[in-house]
């Protein structure tokens, strides 16, 4: 007589190669393995039990005869809705949150009720007829009668936002666990193992950093404590002494040149070790400087291996890559789920992921929990999305065991104590007396010189030995550069140059500044973002006071000259109108100028500037009404996840990367790309050779036949190469004079 166990039908999650199914993955094994991994993923925010249930339910629809036929070549079957229905039937409201996660684990998080683009709503999914489940699942899967919300610290009037945030985090826990177990199974069929890599402990990273800092201390042992190097040491030591403070929100307010990069990393490692946090995430505002910052940390920790520092751009869509090259699986995995001790990424990648709806963007979210997050140049948080961005920062610190460091020379007035309505609470400053630091590191004289025509600016360039002029858009920079011509020591910097090109230009600029030879530079604001140059005179087109402070950081950076002869001159241009958002910032700057003309960059002037800016634009701080969307849908738990993801865009115009064959190395990697089957490593090598342009510009270049798709039959439009070399020159990078391109160029503003 057959036992009940032998009579029970066997259901499978994934197929193997054996027709007898000896190497197929049993469904119950897959569900339990995913549930264990999902629970582990959720441990830093106390939602292990809920994540475990998501794992058990996510493929429940595979307990059906229809799906069994699908595994043997039958038609597609909806296998995700069944688990969603069971979750709602069993746990009502909390079950509905799980339903979003389970239903969307392949296709993405859906809107609750209002139709999103190309994706059924959760309400529609829940109303579908689905294949009948075999009773075996109830014998193989045990679900508790009761399931409780995690114990969270509730923020006033933000319950809806917090619920939706939890859904995305649970979604991350599930999709990462599902990917990992599925990949582990298929690699096993090939006799391979998953390449996870063994990451060094944070204590090992701190040891390397301490060795580096000890060398700097020895080098500057005889410095005057009031010198710049002496002050950098004082700032570093004071910040590190604050690492014992409880996790939460911090600020590091240090004037440009005060050593914020190393100080913030030292604090982060000390703090993470003290509070059992697991990684440091360094968020920078611009793609153009990610390699520079990542390079600093990579050099620091290079003895510990190449996997220590993960550099995550948003230039290429990594989800489109197949990374299966040699031993590169662990790099691919780390890129997708941020499983590395130090992650350096952009604000676009970081914040858009926190509001995303697709598995490729959300998979890493759970690994943000339990991290120290450094927001470099925190004053550059996106103004039109400021309120939802602040809500996300607060939630990470409030309920996900994160510490967030707002790191800047010009601290935005976002705290309740700054009279910012519903601002951050309990932000601890880790720099020693920012007001005194400003006085000690005040190395420039800032004044407004009124209207300056391009001809006047050009004359200033011609007559001054070393000068930097920063303007607000690329067309202005090019026009001004053309005024003085391509002469000895004349330079032009723009993001229409690839990073490798800008790096070479900056190397020449630094050498000329050091040698005291002529050096006249016209640049867009890109030079303000952490570029280490030191000019005796800087001129800056009217903009926000924070940008002017950044420009001032490129003047007398090392304090070699007297303050009186180191000038930052603000000017207005009658020839070039600022974009609306920049004009709003300039208006607030002018308001502060009337009351703080003698000391425009003092901390109280900066605070006044941000108060005025936020007061002028209060209704625009959540221009897309995203927080209202969360509140309006909270009562019914009908959150519009797909809509929110599409509306939270830091860069609203879709940017397209073009590969520039700038040098022999670029040409070699492009050639390899034409013949490659897998492209992950090649794409990383090509990052320094990219120029990003708005979609309209891209389409104009494409229709003119000056760019060509690489691997059209394999890479789905991911890679485009510039094939008309006449459009890229040494002075200006990507440039066009033909009338066919001029209209497209009008949408390029910075």
mmCIF file of C-alpha atoms in Angstrom, residues 396-650:
data_model
loop_
_atom_site.group_PDB
_atom_site.id
_atom_site.type_symbol
_atom_site.label_atom_id
_atom_site.label_comp_id
_atom_site.label_asym_id
_atom_site.label_seq_id
_atom_site.Cartn_x
_atom_site.Cartn_y
_atom_site.Cartn_z
ATOM 1 C CA UNK A 396 15.491 55.645 6.900
ATOM 2 C CA UNK A 397 16.769 57.159 10.145
ATOM 3 C CA UNK A 398 13.525 56.646 12.035
ATOM 4 C CA UNK A 399 12.764 52.970 11.294
ATOM 5 C CA UNK A 400 15.545 51.360 9.236
ATOM 6 C CA UNK A 401 18.559 51.700 11.550
ATOM 7 C CA UNK A 402 20.268 54.193 9.270
ATOM 8 C CA UNK A 403 22.354 57.192 10.189
ATOM 9 C CA UNK A 404 22.303 60.025 7.659
ATOM 10 C CA UNK A 405 25.012 62.698 7.497
ATOM 11 C CA UNK A 406 24.053 65.945 5.737
ATOM 12 C CA UNK A 407 27.503 66.919 4.554
ATOM 13 C CA UNK A 408 28.002 70.410 3.078
ATOM 14 C CA UNK A 409 29.632 73.813 3.353
ATOM 15 C CA UNK A 410 26.221 75.466 3.049
ATOM 16 C CA UNK A 411 23.823 73.577 5.291
ATOM 17 C CA UNK A 412 20.256 73.866 3.939
ATOM 18 C CA UNK A 413 17.879 75.196 6.590
ATOM 19 C CA UNK A 414 15.788 72.024 6.819
ATOM 20 C CA UNK A 415 15.559 71.596 10.578
ATOM 21 C CA UNK A 416 12.625 72.531 12.747
ATOM 22 C CA UNK A 417 15.068 74.773 14.620
ATOM 23 C CA UNK A 418 15.644 76.627 11.321
ATOM 24 C CA UNK A 419 11.925 77.515 11.302
ATOM 25 C CA UNK A 420 11.345 75.017 8.477
ATOM 26 C CA UNK A 421 7.793 73.688 8.821
ATOM 27 C CA UNK A 422 7.808 69.931 9.526
ATOM 28 C CA UNK A 423 11.575 69.941 9.197
ATOM 29 C CA UNK A 424 14.117 67.465 10.497
ATOM 30 C CA UNK A 425 14.238 66.954 14.255
ATOM 31 C CA UNK A 426 17.273 66.110 16.390
ATOM 32 C CA UNK A 427 19.964 66.766 13.779
ATOM 33 C CA UNK A 428 23.324 66.567 15.588
ATOM 34 C CA UNK A 429 26.212 68.676 14.279
ATOM 35 C CA UNK A 430 29.509 66.761 14.282
ATOM 36 C CA UNK A 431 31.785 69.609 13.175
ATOM 37 C CA UNK A 432 33.349 71.797 15.887
ATOM 38 C CA UNK A 433 31.559 75.179 15.973
ATOM 39 C CA UNK A 434 30.676 75.852 12.301
ATOM 40 C CA UNK A 435 30.555 79.620 12.886
ATOM 41 C CA UNK A 436 34.132 79.662 14.172
ATOM 42 C CA UNK A 437 35.255 77.313 11.401
ATOM 43 C CA UNK A 438 33.833 79.678 8.833
ATOM 44 C CA UNK A 439 35.777 82.578 10.335
ATOM 45 C CA UNK A 440 38.991 80.540 10.413
ATOM 46 C CA UNK A 441 38.576 79.210 6.858
ATOM 47 C CA UNK A 442 37.284 82.470 5.375
ATOM 48 C CA UNK A 443 39.827 83.006 2.602
ATOM 49 C CA UNK A 444 38.011 85.108 0.008
ATOM 50 C CA UNK A 445 36.266 88.442 -0.492
ATOM 51 C CA UNK A 446 32.854 88.112 -2.153
ATOM 52 C CA UNK A 447 31.154 91.074 -3.828
ATOM 53 C CA UNK A 448 28.645 91.816 -6.567
ATOM 54 C CA UNK A 449 30.022 93.794 -9.520
ATOM 55 C CA UNK A 450 26.742 94.351 -11.357
ATOM 56 C CA UNK A 451 26.094 93.805 -15.052
ATOM 57 C CA UNK A 452 28.861 92.291 -17.154
ATOM 58 C CA UNK A 453 28.417 91.879 -20.900
ATOM 59 C CA UNK A 454 30.187 89.040 -22.662
ATOM 60 C CA UNK A 455 32.617 91.573 -24.137
ATOM 61 C CA UNK A 456 33.470 92.839 -20.644
ATOM 62 C CA UNK A 457 33.933 89.289 -19.399
ATOM 63 C CA UNK A 458 36.125 88.470 -22.379
ATOM 64 C CA UNK A 459 38.275 91.522 -21.656
ATOM 65 C CA UNK A 460 38.625 90.384 -18.031
ATOM 66 C CA UNK A 461 39.781 86.989 -19.302
ATOM 67 C CA UNK A 462 42.323 88.539 -21.643
ATOM 68 C CA UNK A 463 43.767 90.885 -19.027
ATOM 69 C CA UNK A 464 43.983 88.512 -16.043
ATOM 70 C CA UNK A 465 46.760 85.927 -15.762
ATOM 71 C CA UNK A 466 44.795 83.306 -13.842
ATOM 72 C CA UNK A 467 41.002 83.464 -13.695
ATOM 73 C CA UNK A 468 37.964 81.178 -13.553
ATOM 74 C CA UNK A 469 34.576 82.339 -14.888
ATOM 75 C CA UNK A 470 31.550 80.140 -14.126
ATOM 76 C CA UNK A 471 28.287 80.632 -16.032
ATOM 77 C CA UNK A 472 24.883 78.990 -15.875
ATOM 78 C CA UNK A 473 24.634 77.088 -19.153
ATOM 79 C CA UNK A 474 26.756 75.388 -21.758
ATOM 80 C CA UNK A 475 25.868 77.679 -24.642
ATOM 81 C CA UNK A 476 26.986 80.714 -22.647
ATOM 82 C CA UNK A 477 30.242 78.984 -21.699
ATOM 83 C CA UNK A 478 30.969 78.123 -25.334
ATOM 84 C CA UNK A 479 30.106 81.624 -26.561
ATOM 85 C CA UNK A 480 32.339 83.247 -23.974
ATOM 86 C CA UNK A 481 35.193 80.878 -24.745
ATOM 87 C CA UNK A 482 34.850 81.682 -28.452
ATOM 88 C CA UNK A 483 35.230 85.383 -27.571
ATOM 89 C CA UNK A 484 38.801 84.825 -26.408
ATOM 90 C CA UNK A 485 39.707 82.047 -28.826
ATOM 91 C CA UNK A 486 41.876 78.988 -28.439
ATOM 92 C CA UNK A 487 44.998 80.628 -26.997
ATOM 93 C CA UNK A 488 47.826 79.636 -24.674
ATOM 94 C CA UNK A 489 46.365 78.702 -21.288
ATOM 95 C CA UNK A 490 42.733 79.035 -22.454
ATOM 96 C CA UNK A 491 40.387 76.279 -21.252
ATOM 97 C CA UNK A 492 36.704 75.452 -21.564
ATOM 98 C CA UNK A 493 34.948 72.889 -19.343
ATOM 99 C CA UNK A 494 31.517 71.422 -19.932
ATOM 100 C CA UNK A 495 29.642 68.163 -19.376
ATOM 101 C CA UNK A 496 29.539 67.839 -23.165
ATOM 102 C CA UNK A 497 33.097 66.573 -22.684
ATOM 103 C CA UNK A 498 33.459 62.978 -21.597
ATOM 104 C CA UNK A 499 34.930 62.430 -18.120
ATOM 105 C CA UNK A 500 38.291 61.266 -19.492
ATOM 106 C CA UNK A 501 38.568 64.488 -21.522
ATOM 107 C CA UNK A 502 37.701 66.696 -18.518
ATOM 108 C CA UNK A 503 40.198 64.819 -16.375
ATOM 109 C CA UNK A 504 42.988 65.553 -18.856
ATOM 110 C CA UNK A 505 41.974 69.229 -19.044
ATOM 111 C CA UNK A 506 41.907 69.556 -15.268
ATOM 112 C CA UNK A 507 45.354 67.998 -14.981
ATOM 113 C CA UNK A 508 46.725 70.692 -17.306
ATOM 114 C CA UNK A 509 44.827 73.414 -15.435
ATOM 115 C CA UNK A 510 46.218 72.336 -12.059
ATOM 116 C CA UNK A 511 49.752 72.223 -13.415
ATOM 117 C CA UNK A 512 49.468 75.745 -14.833
ATOM 118 C CA UNK A 513 48.043 77.065 -11.571
ATOM 119 C CA UNK A 514 50.917 75.452 -9.686
ATOM 120 C CA UNK A 515 53.538 76.805 -12.108
ATOM 121 C CA UNK A 516 52.064 80.316 -12.129
ATOM 122 C CA UNK A 517 51.621 80.320 -15.918
ATOM 123 C CA UNK A 518 48.565 81.805 -17.703
ATOM 124 C CA UNK A 519 45.371 79.852 -16.969
ATOM 125 C CA UNK A 520 42.014 81.250 -18.088
ATOM 126 C CA UNK A 521 39.057 78.906 -17.633
ATOM 127 C CA UNK A 522 35.422 79.244 -18.699
ATOM 128 C CA UNK A 523 33.194 76.578 -17.154
ATOM 129 C CA UNK A 524 29.668 75.595 -16.303
ATOM 130 C CA UNK A 525 28.805 74.778 -12.687
ATOM 131 C CA UNK A 526 30.362 71.311 -13.041
ATOM 132 C CA UNK A 527 33.652 72.714 -11.691
ATOM 133 C CA UNK A 528 31.929 73.563 -8.401
ATOM 134 C CA UNK A 529 31.241 69.931 -7.578
ATOM 135 C CA UNK A 530 34.278 68.803 -5.630
ATOM 136 C CA UNK A 531 36.866 69.744 -8.283
ATOM 137 C CA UNK A 532 40.125 70.584 -6.528
ATOM 138 C CA UNK A 533 41.451 73.741 -8.230
ATOM 139 C CA UNK A 534 42.799 76.963 -6.705
ATOM 140 C CA UNK A 535 42.416 80.279 -8.577
ATOM 141 C CA UNK A 536 43.297 83.776 -7.316
ATOM 142 C CA UNK A 537 40.168 85.226 -8.997
ATOM 143 C CA UNK A 538 36.759 83.649 -9.626
ATOM 144 C CA UNK A 539 33.787 85.272 -11.343
ATOM 145 C CA UNK A 540 30.350 83.693 -10.966
ATOM 146 C CA UNK A 541 27.130 84.440 -12.843
ATOM 147 C CA UNK A 542 24.208 85.121 -10.513
ATOM 148 C CA UNK A 543 22.809 81.931 -9.020
ATOM 149 C CA UNK A 544 21.929 80.485 -5.643
ATOM 150 C CA UNK A 545 24.062 81.431 -2.667
ATOM 151 C CA UNK A 546 25.043 77.782 -2.208
ATOM 152 C CA UNK A 547 26.479 77.727 -5.751
ATOM 153 C CA UNK A 548 28.377 80.950 -5.075
ATOM 154 C CA UNK A 549 29.832 79.340 -1.941
ATOM 155 C CA UNK A 550 30.901 76.367 -4.039
ATOM 156 C CA UNK A 551 32.507 78.715 -6.565
ATOM 157 C CA UNK A 552 34.312 80.432 -3.697
ATOM 158 C CA UNK A 553 35.795 77.049 -2.825
ATOM 159 C CA UNK A 554 37.786 77.218 -6.077
ATOM 160 C CA UNK A 555 39.434 80.512 -4.990
ATOM 161 C CA UNK A 556 42.430 80.646 -2.623
ATOM 162 C CA UNK A 557 41.582 77.072 -1.628
ATOM 163 C CA UNK A 558 44.837 76.482 0.245
ATOM 164 C CA UNK A 559 44.889 79.950 1.860
ATOM 165 C CA UNK A 560 48.199 80.924 0.261
ATOM 166 C CA UNK A 561 47.066 84.465 -0.593
ATOM 167 C CA UNK A 562 45.559 87.184 1.576
ATOM 168 C CA UNK A 563 41.761 87.331 1.726
ATOM 169 C CA UNK A 564 41.751 90.883 0.379
ATOM 170 C CA UNK A 565 43.347 89.915 -2.946
ATOM 171 C CA UNK A 566 41.405 86.664 -3.373
ATOM 172 C CA UNK A 567 38.121 87.723 -4.908
ATOM 173 C CA UNK A 568 34.885 86.048 -5.925
ATOM 174 C CA UNK A 569 32.963 88.487 -8.112
ATOM 175 C CA UNK A 570 29.251 87.910 -8.728
ATOM 176 C CA UNK A 571 27.819 89.362 -11.928
ATOM 177 C CA UNK A 572 24.561 89.492 -13.852
ATOM 178 C CA UNK A 573 24.517 88.837 -17.574
ATOM 179 C CA UNK A 574 22.281 90.893 -19.894
ATOM 180 C CA UNK A 575 23.008 88.483 -22.736
ATOM 181 C CA UNK A 576 21.945 85.202 -21.112
ATOM 182 C CA UNK A 577 18.758 84.722 -19.122
ATOM 183 C CA UNK A 578 18.917 82.223 -16.262
ATOM 184 C CA UNK A 579 16.475 79.259 -16.286
ATOM 185 C CA UNK A 580 13.404 79.813 -14.025
ATOM 186 C CA UNK A 581 14.625 77.672 -11.115
ATOM 187 C CA UNK A 582 18.049 79.330 -11.126
ATOM 188 C CA UNK A 583 16.402 82.760 -11.296
ATOM 189 C CA UNK A 584 14.393 81.914 -8.152
ATOM 190 C CA UNK A 585 17.622 80.994 -6.390
ATOM 191 C CA UNK A 586 19.317 84.159 -7.642
ATOM 192 C CA UNK A 587 16.401 86.250 -6.349
ATOM 193 C CA UNK A 588 16.864 84.787 -2.861
ATOM 194 C CA UNK A 589 20.596 85.436 -3.148
ATOM 195 C CA UNK A 590 19.949 89.098 -3.969
ATOM 196 C CA UNK A 591 17.652 89.387 -0.947
ATOM 197 C CA UNK A 592 20.452 88.144 1.311
ATOM 198 C CA UNK A 593 22.976 90.388 -0.447
ATOM 199 C CA UNK A 594 21.054 93.489 0.653
ATOM 200 C CA UNK A 595 21.402 92.524 4.327
ATOM 201 C CA UNK A 596 24.712 90.615 4.441
ATOM 202 C CA UNK A 597 26.814 92.383 1.849
ATOM 203 C CA UNK A 598 29.875 92.439 4.072
ATOM 204 C CA UNK A 599 29.862 88.692 4.759
ATOM 205 C CA UNK A 600 27.695 86.963 2.179
ATOM 206 C CA UNK A 601 28.869 83.401 2.924
ATOM 207 C CA UNK A 602 28.592 83.488 6.734
ATOM 208 C CA UNK A 603 26.463 80.678 8.250
ATOM 209 C CA UNK A 604 23.671 83.085 9.273
ATOM 210 C CA UNK A 605 23.562 84.469 5.712
ATOM 211 C CA UNK A 606 23.302 80.918 4.321
ATOM 212 C CA UNK A 607 20.444 80.137 6.731
ATOM 213 C CA UNK A 608 18.656 83.349 5.718
ATOM 214 C CA UNK A 609 19.105 82.417 2.056
ATOM 215 C CA UNK A 610 17.526 78.991 2.409
ATOM 216 C CA UNK A 611 14.672 80.346 4.535
ATOM 217 C CA UNK A 612 13.882 82.885 1.847
ATOM 218 C CA UNK A 613 14.215 80.325 -0.957
ATOM 219 C CA UNK A 614 11.938 77.794 0.722
ATOM 220 C CA UNK A 615 9.451 80.514 1.754
ATOM 221 C CA UNK A 616 9.242 81.794 -1.828
ATOM 222 C CA UNK A 617 8.666 78.287 -3.173
ATOM 223 C CA UNK A 618 6.859 76.463 -0.360
ATOM 224 C CA UNK A 619 4.158 75.137 -2.700
ATOM 225 C CA UNK A 620 6.854 73.804 -5.079
ATOM 226 C CA UNK A 621 8.742 71.728 -2.494
ATOM 227 C CA UNK A 622 6.448 68.834 -3.403
ATOM 228 C CA UNK A 623 5.537 69.958 -6.901
ATOM 229 C CA UNK A 624 4.096 66.552 -7.868
ATOM 230 C CA UNK A 625 2.012 66.283 -4.650
ATOM 231 C CA UNK A 626 3.555 62.905 -3.864
ATOM 232 C CA UNK A 627 3.048 63.117 -0.098
ATOM 233 C CA UNK A 628 -0.607 63.987 -0.681
ATOM 234 C CA UNK A 629 -0.907 60.914 -2.928
ATOM 235 C CA UNK A 630 0.338 58.768 -0.055
ATOM 236 C CA UNK A 631 -2.061 60.387 2.428
ATOM 237 C CA UNK A 632 -5.084 60.198 0.117
ATOM 238 C CA UNK A 633 -4.622 56.470 -0.531
ATOM 239 C CA UNK A 634 -3.671 55.448 3.006
ATOM 240 C CA UNK A 635 -7.170 54.678 4.311
ATOM 241 C CA UNK A 636 -7.834 52.048 1.608
ATOM 242 C CA UNK A 637 -4.204 50.991 1.221
ATOM 243 C CA UNK A 638 -4.610 51.708 -2.496
ATOM 244 C CA UNK A 639 -1.171 53.263 -3.028
ATOM 245 C CA UNK A 640 -0.329 54.248 -6.640
ATOM 246 C CA UNK A 641 3.184 52.794 -6.688
ATOM 247 C CA UNK A 642 3.616 52.949 -10.453
ATOM 248 C CA UNK A 643 2.429 56.560 -10.648
ATOM 249 C CA UNK A 644 4.689 57.663 -7.789
ATOM 250 C CA UNK A 645 7.719 56.039 -9.425
ATOM 251 C CA UNK A 646 7.034 57.795 -12.723
ATOM 252 C CA UNK A 647 6.542 61.180 -11.003
ATOM 253 C CA UNK A 648 9.588 61.055 -8.730
ATOM 254 C CA UNK A 649 12.209 61.972 -11.318
ATOM 255 C CA UNK A 650 15.142 64.147 -10.249
#
